[in-house]
Amino acid sequence: MEIEKYADLAYSRDHEQPEPWKFTRLRYTEESGSEWACDERKGMFYEASKFKLYKRSPLKFSPCVLLSKNYFNPTWSGARRIKNITMVLEWTPNTNKVEQLPDSTSEDPQVIQILDSTLDKLFQLFDANQNGTLDINELGQLIFAAFGVVPTETELIGSMASVGITNANKVKEITKEMTKKMLLGSKHRVSEKGRYFVALSLAEAETLRRIMHMRLGKHLFDEAYTTCALRCQSSNYDIFDSSLDFQEPQIYQRDLTQQIFSFLDCKTYYDTYQAKMLLKALQLNNQYERQSFFSSTISCRRRLVQSWKETPIREPLCLKSEWDSLLRSGQAIALRNALEKNGLAIEVAFKAFDSSQDGNLQIEELWFAMQWLGLEPTEEEVAEFMDVADEDDDGIISLKEFRDCIKHKIEDAGFKHLQTELISSTTSTTST
């Protein structure tokens, strides 16, 4: 039986009385803009990048993610219990001032250099013909490795067209430069400047909801183009209420902010896609900073003590960047493809590679397995694969760990008919 253990600290509740603020402060004006509402001293919100516990350091987050001072006030001193994040305000002060911007990481020279190196290795894994290009099926697997979702042929063609690849539906060989453009392109990582996501207290959310109901069928302010919606973080980020003319955000920005709030709420279980989004949100901070922040934050919640190293949040906390995750996902998919090509079931392959017959794979056995399957990994790549598969950090890979890593949460038929469907689509388009 597991026993719940809580940190024995003298938690303070001093000065935690709610501070009221006027609803009209959400309105945009030409004189003040919207930034003043997020002023650290005078505003009612502040950037999540300034959130920190007493005598602790903050993390860098997207500037569109804010916290209400009634949720957690950064000026509080002493140890504090942290409220769960239940309701989030999606707020656009002026819809006429919203600008679509690509993710800033796509312009970082260091990020691009890491991506170039990663793509060199991935093309070796996915390029079956070793001609320096990918076909549409191989591209689909690489896109899955990057974003955690299985793309349709229509989405792949759209990705190519969005980065300026002409006659995308007729392209049969995708080069490394084309792939790089798609991975960094705005189609997969666009956000909107001028749209904010704010963690609220329950009292604030209830009040805002009543006001929105009173303004049903009307704009929030007669003289301004302000819109907002209330999302429930504990209900898959669904919208509970929205104002007149509210427009849904970009999918990338919506999903990125959802995972940031899940992280601040100390959630430890994520699916593949969610974990990749969280890593994108956290990669501006080094691994030690992320781990220290998470450990100190979860200690201020009444949660069952469990090592985060045994949960899916391990990858976002331990990997350096999204490109490390891309490479590891690519290795797992390539290994699975090699097993299928050789007609080996995962359990049969594991038993064959386990030369010591102790029920586990040592790093030497893993290296031999990858060599035998034709993957030709470097020592560093074998060590990296070992690290990601070894979930409990005991230095060996069990059958369960091997199976979980190889299956990688992708449906067996995920790419099976992708090539055929694309050819059919291209043929019908050409004939018309």
Tab-separated table of C-alpha atoms in Angstrom:
chain	number	residue	atom	x	y	z
A	1	MET	CA	0.000	0.000	0.000
A	2	GLU	CA	1.328	3.460	-0.937
A	3	ILE	CA	1.298	6.074	1.791
A	4	GLU	CA	0.856	9.731	0.960
A	5	LYS	CA	3.695	11.878	2.268
A	6	TYR	CA	3.685	15.633	2.259
A	7	ALA	CA	6.428	18.155	2.798
A	8	ASP	CA	6.418	19.297	6.409
A	9	LEU	CA	6.707	23.050	5.952
A	10	ALA	CA	5.190	25.999	7.777
A	11	TYR	CA	3.012	27.224	4.932
A	12	SER	CA	1.903	30.817	5.175
A	13	ARG	CA	-1.478	32.315	4.179
A	14	ASP	CA	-0.586	35.921	4.950
A	15	HIS	CA	-1.840	38.576	2.514
A	16	GLU	CA	-3.688	36.024	0.353
A	17	GLN	CA	-6.969	37.927	0.421
A	18	PRO	CA	-8.293	38.482	-3.148
A	19	GLU	CA	-7.471	41.862	-4.655
A	20	PRO	CA	-10.393	43.158	-6.758
A	21	TRP	CA	-9.772	44.838	-10.100
A	22	LYS	CA	-12.058	46.596	-12.540
A	23	PHE	CA	-13.317	44.606	-15.505
A	24	THR	CA	-12.694	47.634	-17.751
A	25	ARG	CA	-8.950	47.116	-17.272
A	26	LEU	CA	-9.198	44.345	-19.878
A	27	ARG	CA	-10.092	46.982	-22.451
A	28	TYR	CA	-7.461	48.141	-24.904
A	29	THR	CA	-6.868	51.877	-25.294
A	30	GLU	CA	-4.524	53.658	-27.687
A	31	GLU	CA	-3.005	55.589	-24.787
A	32	SER	CA	-2.108	52.677	-22.552
A	33	GLY	CA	-2.152	49.666	-24.877
A	34	SER	CA	-2.567	46.314	-23.150
A	35	GLU	CA	0.865	45.942	-21.585
A	36	TRP	CA	-0.016	48.040	-18.548
A	37	ALA	CA	-2.520	45.396	-17.399
A	38	CYS	CA	0.459	43.031	-17.113
A	39	ASP	CA	2.678	45.487	-15.245
A	40	GLU	CA	4.471	43.681	-12.427
A	41	ARG	CA	3.633	46.366	-9.882
A	42	LYS	CA	0.380	48.006	-11.017
A	43	GLY	CA	-1.268	45.388	-13.216
A	44	MET	CA	-3.480	42.469	-12.199
A	45	PHE	CA	-1.545	39.966	-14.348
A	46	TYR	CA	2.136	39.175	-14.829
A	47	GLU	CA	4.152	37.021	-17.224
A	48	ALA	CA	4.610	33.377	-16.262
A	49	SER	CA	8.344	33.955	-16.755
A	50	LYS	CA	8.234	35.961	-13.504
A	51	PHE	CA	6.477	33.260	-11.492
A	52	LYS	CA	8.712	31.838	-8.781
A	53	LEU	CA	8.494	30.439	-5.300
A	54	TYR	CA	10.114	32.159	-2.345
A	55	LYS	CA	13.919	32.174	-2.750
A	56	ARG	CA	13.637	30.190	-5.985
A	57	SER	CA	14.359	31.082	-9.610
A	58	PRO	CA	11.793	31.421	-12.433
A	59	LEU	CA	11.769	29.756	-15.848
A	60	LYS	CA	11.416	31.333	-19.272
A	61	PHE	CA	8.026	30.802	-20.888
A	62	SER	CA	6.196	32.205	-23.894
A	63	PRO	CA	5.290	35.894	-23.266
A	64	CYS	CA	1.642	35.141	-24.074
A	65	VAL	CA	1.287	33.064	-20.877
A	66	LEU	CA	0.257	35.129	-17.852
A	67	LEU	CA	-0.789	34.535	-14.251
A	68	SER	CA	-3.244	36.492	-12.146
A	69	LYS	CA	-1.908	37.906	-8.901
A	70	ASN	CA	-4.981	36.411	-7.225
A	71	TYR	CA	-3.821	32.995	-8.390
A	72	PHE	CA	-0.286	33.516	-7.103
A	73	ASN	CA	1.307	36.810	-6.168
A	74	PRO	CA	5.070	36.924	-6.840
A	75	THR	CA	5.536	39.362	-3.954
A	76	TRP	CA	4.419	36.820	-1.347
A	77	SER	CA	7.122	35.648	1.046
A	78	GLY	CA	7.559	32.364	2.842
A	79	ALA	CA	6.462	28.854	1.813
A	80	ARG	CA	3.079	28.794	0.075
A	81	ARG	CA	0.628	26.151	-1.025
A	82	ILE	CA	-0.045	26.550	-4.755
A	83	LYS	CA	-3.595	26.384	-6.074
A	84	ASN	CA	-4.514	24.043	-8.902
A	85	ILE	CA	-4.943	25.756	-12.266
A	86	THR	CA	-8.586	25.190	-13.149
A	87	MET	CA	-9.703	28.126	-15.288
A	88	VAL	CA	-7.749	30.032	-17.940
A	89	LEU	CA	-8.762	33.335	-19.508
A	90	GLU	CA	-7.961	33.614	-23.212
A	91	TRP	CA	-7.846	37.357	-23.764
A	92	THR	CA	-7.389	39.489	-26.886
A	93	PRO	CA	-7.322	43.176	-25.868
A	94	ASN	CA	-7.787	44.382	-29.462
A	95	THR	CA	-8.481	41.985	-32.328
A	96	ASN	CA	-7.266	44.624	-34.805
A	97	LYS	CA	-3.800	44.552	-33.211
A	98	VAL	CA	-3.239	40.783	-33.454
A	99	GLU	CA	-0.236	39.694	-35.541
A	100	GLN	CA	0.700	36.191	-36.651
A	101	LEU	CA	4.313	35.427	-35.820
A	102	PRO	CA	6.400	32.263	-36.289
A	103	ASP	CA	8.015	30.714	-33.248
A	104	SER	CA	11.232	32.589	-32.426
A	105	THR	CA	13.241	29.346	-32.132
A	106	SER	CA	13.095	28.981	-35.919
A	107	GLU	CA	15.435	31.973	-36.214
A	108	ASP	CA	17.961	30.937	-33.562
A	109	PRO	CA	21.329	30.085	-35.258
A	110	GLN	CA	22.208	27.556	-32.572
A	111	VAL	CA	18.852	25.795	-32.977
A	112	ILE	CA	19.302	25.645	-36.752
A	113	GLN	CA	22.811	24.215	-36.362
A	114	ILE	CA	21.494	21.455	-34.070
A	115	LEU	CA	18.680	20.736	-36.523
A	116	ASP	CA	21.143	20.413	-39.423
A	117	SER	CA	23.129	17.815	-37.497
A	118	THR	CA	19.936	15.980	-36.494
A	119	LEU	CA	18.660	15.879	-40.072
A	120	ASP	CA	21.930	14.344	-41.274
A	121	LYS	CA	21.403	11.448	-38.858
A	122	LEU	CA	17.672	11.149	-39.576
A	123	PHE	CA	18.183	10.947	-43.325
A	124	GLN	CA	20.557	8.041	-42.715
A	125	LEU	CA	17.783	6.328	-40.733
A	126	PHE	CA	14.784	7.041	-42.978
A	127	ASP	CA	16.310	7.234	-46.469
A	128	ALA	CA	15.878	3.605	-47.477
A	129	ASN	CA	17.443	4.104	-50.927
A	130	GLN	CA	20.293	6.218	-49.514
A	131	ASN	CA	19.918	8.687	-52.400
A	132	GLY	CA	19.803	11.776	-50.198
A	133	THR	CA	16.029	12.229	-50.453
A	134	LEU	CA	12.859	10.943	-48.765
A	135	ASP	CA	9.670	9.674	-50.358
A	136	ILE	CA	6.289	10.763	-49.007
A	137	ASN	CA	6.003	7.741	-46.703
A	138	GLU	CA	9.441	8.362	-45.166
A	139	LEU	CA	8.610	12.069	-44.781
A	140	GLY	CA	5.403	11.158	-42.960
A	141	GLN	CA	7.338	9.088	-40.441
A	142	LEU	CA	9.808	11.913	-39.868
A	143	ILE	CA	6.973	14.428	-39.351
A	144	PHE	CA	5.429	12.045	-36.829
A	145	ALA	CA	8.761	11.789	-35.025
A	146	ALA	CA	8.890	15.599	-34.832
A	147	PHE	CA	5.309	16.429	-33.816
A	148	GLY	CA	3.839	13.243	-32.367
A	149	VAL	CA	0.865	13.084	-34.763
A	150	VAL	CA	0.369	10.936	-37.864
A	151	PRO	CA	-0.066	13.311	-40.834
A	152	THR	CA	-2.402	12.648	-43.745
A	153	GLU	CA	-1.192	13.002	-47.320
A	154	THR	CA	-3.202	16.231	-47.600
A	155	GLU	CA	-1.415	17.668	-44.556
A	156	LEU	CA	1.991	16.702	-45.938
A	157	ILE	CA	1.236	18.368	-49.270
A	158	GLY	CA	-0.024	21.430	-47.381
A	159	SER	CA	3.191	21.543	-45.347
A	160	MET	CA	5.296	21.502	-48.506
A	161	ALA	CA	3.174	24.157	-50.201
A	162	SER	CA	3.263	26.399	-47.105
A	163	VAL	CA	7.062	26.745	-47.329
A	164	GLY	CA	7.059	27.609	-51.023
A	165	ILE	CA	7.568	24.173	-52.594
A	166	THR	CA	5.893	24.444	-55.988
A	167	ASN	CA	3.705	21.635	-57.370
A	168	ALA	CA	3.858	19.999	-53.951
A	169	ASN	CA	1.360	17.306	-54.919
A	170	LYS	CA	3.726	16.084	-57.661
A	171	VAL	CA	6.959	16.040	-55.662
A	172	LYS	CA	8.240	12.476	-55.243
A	173	GLU	CA	11.680	13.189	-53.754
A	174	ILE	CA	11.922	15.450	-50.702
A	175	THR	CA	15.363	16.905	-50.046
A	176	LYS	CA	16.962	17.728	-46.716
A	177	GLU	CA	16.463	21.467	-47.292
A	178	MET	CA	12.749	20.941	-48.005
A	179	THR	CA	12.406	18.918	-44.804
A	180	LYS	CA	14.201	21.588	-42.800
A	181	LYS	CA	11.840	24.264	-44.110
A	182	MET	CA	8.824	22.165	-43.129
A	183	LEU	CA	10.109	21.510	-39.610
A	184	LEU	CA	10.799	25.198	-39.023
A	185	GLY	CA	7.880	26.516	-41.083
A	186	SER	CA	5.111	28.590	-39.549
A	187	LYS	CA	2.477	25.980	-40.463
A	188	HIS	CA	3.582	23.880	-37.495
A	189	ARG	CA	4.557	26.624	-35.021
A	190	VAL	CA	2.701	29.894	-35.586
A	191	SER	CA	1.449	32.066	-32.699
A	192	GLU	CA	-0.394	35.352	-32.429
A	193	LYS	CA	1.081	38.425	-30.806
A	194	GLY	CA	-1.641	40.276	-28.919
A	195	ARG	CA	-3.411	37.147	-27.627
A	196	TYR	CA	-2.872	36.136	-23.996
A	197	PHE	CA	-3.645	33.118	-21.818
A	198	VAL	CA	-4.089	33.862	-18.099
A	199	ALA	CA	-4.352	31.457	-15.151
A	200	LEU	CA	-7.141	32.822	-12.933
A	201	SER	CA	-8.427	32.195	-9.445
A	202	LEU	CA	-11.831	30.498	-9.332
A	203	ALA	CA	-13.427	33.664	-7.956
A	204	GLU	CA	-12.113	35.697	-10.892
A	205	ALA	CA	-13.365	33.102	-13.391
A	206	GLU	CA	-16.840	33.052	-11.829
A	207	THR	CA	-17.079	36.841	-11.929
A	208	LEU	CA	-15.904	37.071	-15.530
A	209	ARG	CA	-18.383	34.387	-16.543
A	210	ARG	CA	-21.281	36.327	-14.999
A	211	ILE	CA	-20.221	39.482	-16.843
A	212	MET	CA	-19.960	37.603	-20.124
A	213	HIS	CA	-23.487	36.269	-19.619
A	214	MET	CA	-24.728	39.805	-18.938
A	215	ARG	CA	-23.160	40.915	-22.238
A	216	LEU	CA	-24.581	37.966	-24.167
A	217	GLY	CA	-24.979	38.909	-27.831
A	218	LYS	CA	-23.009	42.130	-27.316
A	219	HIS	CA	-19.338	43.089	-27.417
A	220	LEU	CA	-17.615	43.241	-24.041
A	221	PHE	CA	-17.014	46.970	-24.548
A	222	ASP	CA	-19.017	49.122	-26.930
A	223	GLU	CA	-16.019	51.196	-28.001
A	224	ALA	CA	-13.321	48.498	-28.164
A	225	TYR	CA	-12.590	45.238	-30.010
A	226	THR	CA	-11.820	43.161	-26.934
A	227	THR	CA	-12.688	39.445	-26.897
A	228	CYS	CA	-12.149	36.708	-24.368
A	229	ALA	CA	-13.043	33.124	-23.519
A	230	LEU	CA	-12.856	30.957	-20.422
A	231	ARG	CA	-11.087	27.611	-20.815
A	232	CYS	CA	-11.184	24.789	-18.285
A	233	GLN	CA	-7.685	23.378	-17.835
A	234	SER	CA	-8.992	20.309	-15.999
A	235	SER	CA	-11.421	19.548	-18.846
A	236	ASN	CA	-9.014	19.219	-21.792
A	237	TYR	CA	-8.729	23.005	-22.153
A	238	ASP	CA	-12.308	23.188	-23.467
A	239	ILE	CA	-14.018	26.571	-23.796
A	240	PHE	CA	-16.807	27.059	-21.234
A	241	ASP	CA	-17.880	30.536	-22.357
A	242	SER	CA	-16.765	33.083	-24.934
A	243	SER	CA	-17.634	36.648	-25.869
A	244	LEU	CA	-19.154	37.868	-29.121
A	245	ASP	CA	-16.831	37.544	-32.165
A	246	PHE	CA	-14.267	35.457	-30.279
A	247	GLN	CA	-11.953	33.672	-32.722
A	248	GLU	CA	-10.123	30.417	-31.971
A	249	PRO	CA	-6.323	30.773	-31.657
A	250	GLN	CA	-3.696	29.042	-33.747
A	251	ILE	CA	-3.554	25.332	-32.860
A	252	TYR	CA	0.150	25.529	-32.037
A	253	GLN	CA	-0.344	28.411	-29.587
A	254	ARG	CA	-3.376	26.779	-27.987
A	255	ASP	CA	-1.620	23.441	-27.443
A	256	LEU	CA	1.638	25.055	-26.297
A	257	THR	CA	-0.089	27.141	-23.616
A	258	GLN	CA	-2.159	24.159	-22.474
A	259	GLN	CA	1.000	22.154	-21.776
A	260	ILE	CA	2.649	25.105	-20.014
A	261	PHE	CA	-0.301	25.289	-17.617
A	262	SER	CA	-0.167	21.498	-17.168
A	263	PHE	CA	3.513	21.861	-16.261
A	264	LEU	CA	2.822	24.703	-13.803
A	265	ASP	CA	0.073	22.495	-12.353
A	266	CYS	CA	2.717	19.756	-11.897
A	267	LYS	CA	1.053	17.218	-14.154
A	268	THR	CA	3.397	14.267	-14.772
A	269	TYR	CA	1.551	12.184	-17.366
A	270	TYR	CA	1.599	13.286	-21.012
A	271	ASP	CA	0.982	11.507	-24.293
A	272	THR	CA	3.617	11.676	-27.042
A	273	TYR	CA	2.247	14.827	-28.666
A	274	GLN	CA	1.791	16.660	-25.354
A	275	ALA	CA	5.317	15.785	-24.206
A	276	LYS	CA	6.782	17.145	-27.443
A	277	MET	CA	4.808	20.383	-27.099
A	278	LEU	CA	5.966	20.795	-23.501
A	279	LEU	CA	9.595	20.279	-24.529
A	280	LYS	CA	9.181	23.041	-27.141
A	281	ALA	CA	7.866	25.323	-24.391
A	282	LEU	CA	10.693	24.521	-21.959
A	283	GLN	CA	13.751	24.312	-24.230
A	284	LEU	CA	14.740	27.944	-23.561
A	285	ASN	CA	15.768	26.669	-20.089
A	286	ASN	CA	18.486	24.106	-19.425
A	287	GLN	CA	17.660	20.696	-17.984
A	288	TYR	CA	18.832	21.501	-14.448
A	289	GLU	CA	16.675	24.630	-14.316
A	290	ARG	CA	13.585	22.716	-15.449
A	291	GLN	CA	14.129	19.862	-13.004
A	292	SER	CA	14.815	22.162	-10.068
A	293	PHE	CA	11.765	24.315	-10.838
A	294	PHE	CA	9.458	21.319	-11.170
A	295	SER	CA	10.729	19.572	-8.030
A	296	SER	CA	10.360	22.686	-5.873
A	297	THR	CA	6.904	23.484	-7.282
A	298	ILE	CA	5.425	20.016	-6.841
A	299	SER	CA	6.716	19.956	-3.264
A	300	CYS	CA	4.286	22.803	-2.524
A	301	ARG	CA	1.287	20.719	-3.577
A	302	ARG	CA	-0.488	17.963	-1.684
A	303	ARG	CA	0.488	15.219	-4.098
A	304	LEU	CA	1.527	11.615	-3.626
A	305	VAL	CA	5.327	11.472	-3.572
A	306	GLN	CA	6.538	9.878	-6.816
A	307	SER	CA	9.731	10.291	-8.755
A	308	TRP	CA	9.106	12.242	-11.965
A	309	LYS	CA	11.806	10.080	-13.566
A	310	GLU	CA	9.294	7.225	-13.646
A	311	THR	CA	6.649	9.259	-15.529
A	312	PRO	CA	6.298	10.694	-19.073
A	313	ILE	CA	7.440	14.158	-17.963
A	314	ARG	CA	10.948	12.712	-17.816
A	315	GLU	CA	11.594	13.480	-21.492
A	316	PRO	CA	10.636	17.211	-21.394
A	317	LEU	CA	12.735	17.630	-18.246
A	318	CYS	CA	15.799	15.711	-19.426
A	319	LEU	CA	16.197	16.367	-23.154
A	320	LYS	CA	18.080	19.464	-24.247
A	321	SER	CA	15.811	20.480	-27.122
A	322	GLU	CA	13.000	19.324	-29.392
A	323	TRP	CA	15.606	18.128	-31.903
A	324	ASP	CA	16.989	15.653	-29.368
A	325	SER	CA	13.447	14.344	-29.022
A	326	LEU	CA	13.132	14.212	-32.817
A	327	LEU	CA	16.308	12.136	-33.130
A	328	ARG	CA	15.273	9.710	-30.411
A	329	SER	CA	11.795	9.295	-31.882
A	330	GLY	CA	13.395	8.749	-35.274
A	331	GLN	CA	15.681	6.062	-33.878
A	332	ALA	CA	12.731	4.237	-32.300
A	333	ILE	CA	10.698	4.339	-35.520
A	334	ALA	CA	13.681	3.239	-37.620
A	335	LEU	CA	14.338	0.332	-35.257
A	336	ARG	CA	10.721	-0.719	-35.469
A	337	ASN	CA	10.793	-0.499	-39.278
A	338	ALA	CA	13.931	-2.670	-39.317
A	339	LEU	CA	12.230	-5.302	-37.148
A	340	GLU	CA	9.211	-5.365	-39.459
A	341	LYS	CA	11.448	-5.586	-42.536
A	342	ASN	CA	13.150	-8.645	-41.035
A	343	GLY	CA	9.820	-10.168	-40.041
A	344	LEU	CA	10.591	-10.038	-36.304
A	345	ALA	CA	8.009	-9.503	-33.590
A	346	ILE	CA	9.180	-7.255	-30.766
A	347	GLU	CA	9.188	-10.055	-28.172
A	348	VAL	CA	10.997	-12.493	-30.480
A	349	ALA	CA	13.623	-9.873	-31.386
A	350	PHE	CA	14.196	-8.999	-27.734
A	351	LYS	CA	14.788	-12.633	-26.809
A	352	ALA	CA	17.187	-13.068	-29.749
A	353	PHE	CA	19.194	-9.944	-28.843
A	354	ASP	CA	19.350	-10.933	-25.152
A	355	SER	CA	22.490	-13.059	-25.541
A	356	SER	CA	22.988	-13.353	-21.775
A	357	GLN	CA	19.403	-14.620	-21.403
A	358	ASP	CA	18.869	-12.597	-18.230
A	359	GLY	CA	15.663	-10.953	-19.429
A	360	ASN	CA	17.280	-7.575	-20.063
A	361	LEU	CA	19.337	-5.850	-22.741
A	362	GLN	CA	22.754	-4.496	-21.799
A	363	ILE	CA	24.188	-1.632	-23.833
A	364	GLU	CA	26.513	-4.052	-25.669
A	365	GLU	CA	23.543	-6.219	-26.658
A	366	LEU	CA	21.621	-3.152	-27.840
A	367	TRP	CA	24.595	-2.041	-29.959
A	368	PHE	CA	24.807	-5.505	-31.572
A	369	ALA	CA	21.041	-5.494	-32.241
A	370	MET	CA	21.139	-2.119	-33.999
A	371	GLN	CA	24.179	-3.194	-36.025
A	372	TRP	CA	22.531	-6.466	-37.027
A	373	LEU	CA	19.415	-4.588	-38.159
A	374	GLY	CA	21.544	-2.387	-40.429
A	375	LEU	CA	21.154	0.903	-38.551
A	376	GLU	CA	24.931	1.425	-38.088
A	377	PRO	CA	24.705	3.695	-35.030
A	378	THR	CA	27.606	5.510	-33.403
A	379	GLU	CA	28.499	4.798	-29.790
A	380	GLU	CA	26.899	8.099	-28.813
A	381	GLU	CA	23.639	7.210	-30.591
A	382	VAL	CA	23.470	3.807	-28.875
A	383	ALA	CA	23.991	5.508	-25.512
A	384	GLU	CA	21.268	8.051	-26.321
A	385	PHE	CA	18.815	5.318	-27.318
A	386	MET	CA	19.681	3.403	-24.168
A	387	ASP	CA	19.025	6.509	-22.091
A	388	VAL	CA	15.570	7.159	-23.541
A	389	ALA	CA	14.466	3.505	-23.378
A	390	ASP	CA	15.774	2.932	-19.841
A	391	GLU	CA	12.843	4.534	-18.002
A	392	ASP	CA	13.883	3.526	-14.474
A	393	ASP	CA	17.578	4.439	-14.920
A	394	ASP	CA	18.873	1.021	-13.840
A	395	GLY	CA	21.326	0.769	-16.762
A	396	ILE	CA	19.478	-2.023	-18.584
A	397	ILE	CA	16.415	-2.283	-20.838
A	398	SER	CA	13.594	-4.619	-19.836
A	399	LEU	CA	11.164	-6.157	-22.323
A	400	LYS	CA	8.488	-3.666	-21.267
A	401	GLU	CA	10.841	-0.717	-21.775
A	402	PHE	CA	11.934	-2.072	-25.165
A	403	ARG	CA	8.332	-2.614	-26.258
A	404	ASP	CA	7.182	0.829	-25.068
A	405	CYS	CA	10.051	2.549	-26.867
A	406	ILE	CA	9.656	0.662	-30.155
A	407	LYS	CA	5.879	0.909	-30.362
A	408	HIS	CA	6.152	4.633	-29.678
A	409	LYS	CA	2.389	5.082	-29.473
A	410	ILE	CA	1.904	4.936	-33.234
A	411	GLU	CA	-0.856	2.896	-34.842
A	412	ASP	CA	0.336	-0.118	-36.809
A	413	ALA	CA	-1.406	1.129	-39.960
A	414	GLY	CA	-0.368	4.741	-39.441
A	415	PHE	CA	1.647	5.035	-42.662
A	416	LYS	CA	0.650	1.815	-44.378
A	417	HIS	CA	-1.489	3.328	-47.114
A	418	LEU	CA	0.028	6.815	-47.159
A	419	GLN	CA	2.036	6.305	-50.357
A	420	THR	CA	-0.907	4.702	-52.206
A	421	GLU	CA	-3.342	7.422	-51.176
A	422	LEU	CA	-0.938	10.160	-52.265
A	423	ILE	CA	-0.422	8.570	-55.690
A	424	SER	CA	-4.196	8.236	-56.107
A	425	SER	CA	-4.712	11.850	-55.052
A	426	THR	CA	-2.003	13.059	-57.431
A	427	THR	CA	-3.418	11.023	-60.315
A	428	SER	CA	-6.927	12.381	-59.826
A	429	THR	CA	-5.614	15.940	-59.568
A	430	THR	CA	-3.581	15.552	-62.743
A	431	SER	CA	-6.479	14.056	-64.689
A	432	THR	CA	-8.732	16.987	-63.813
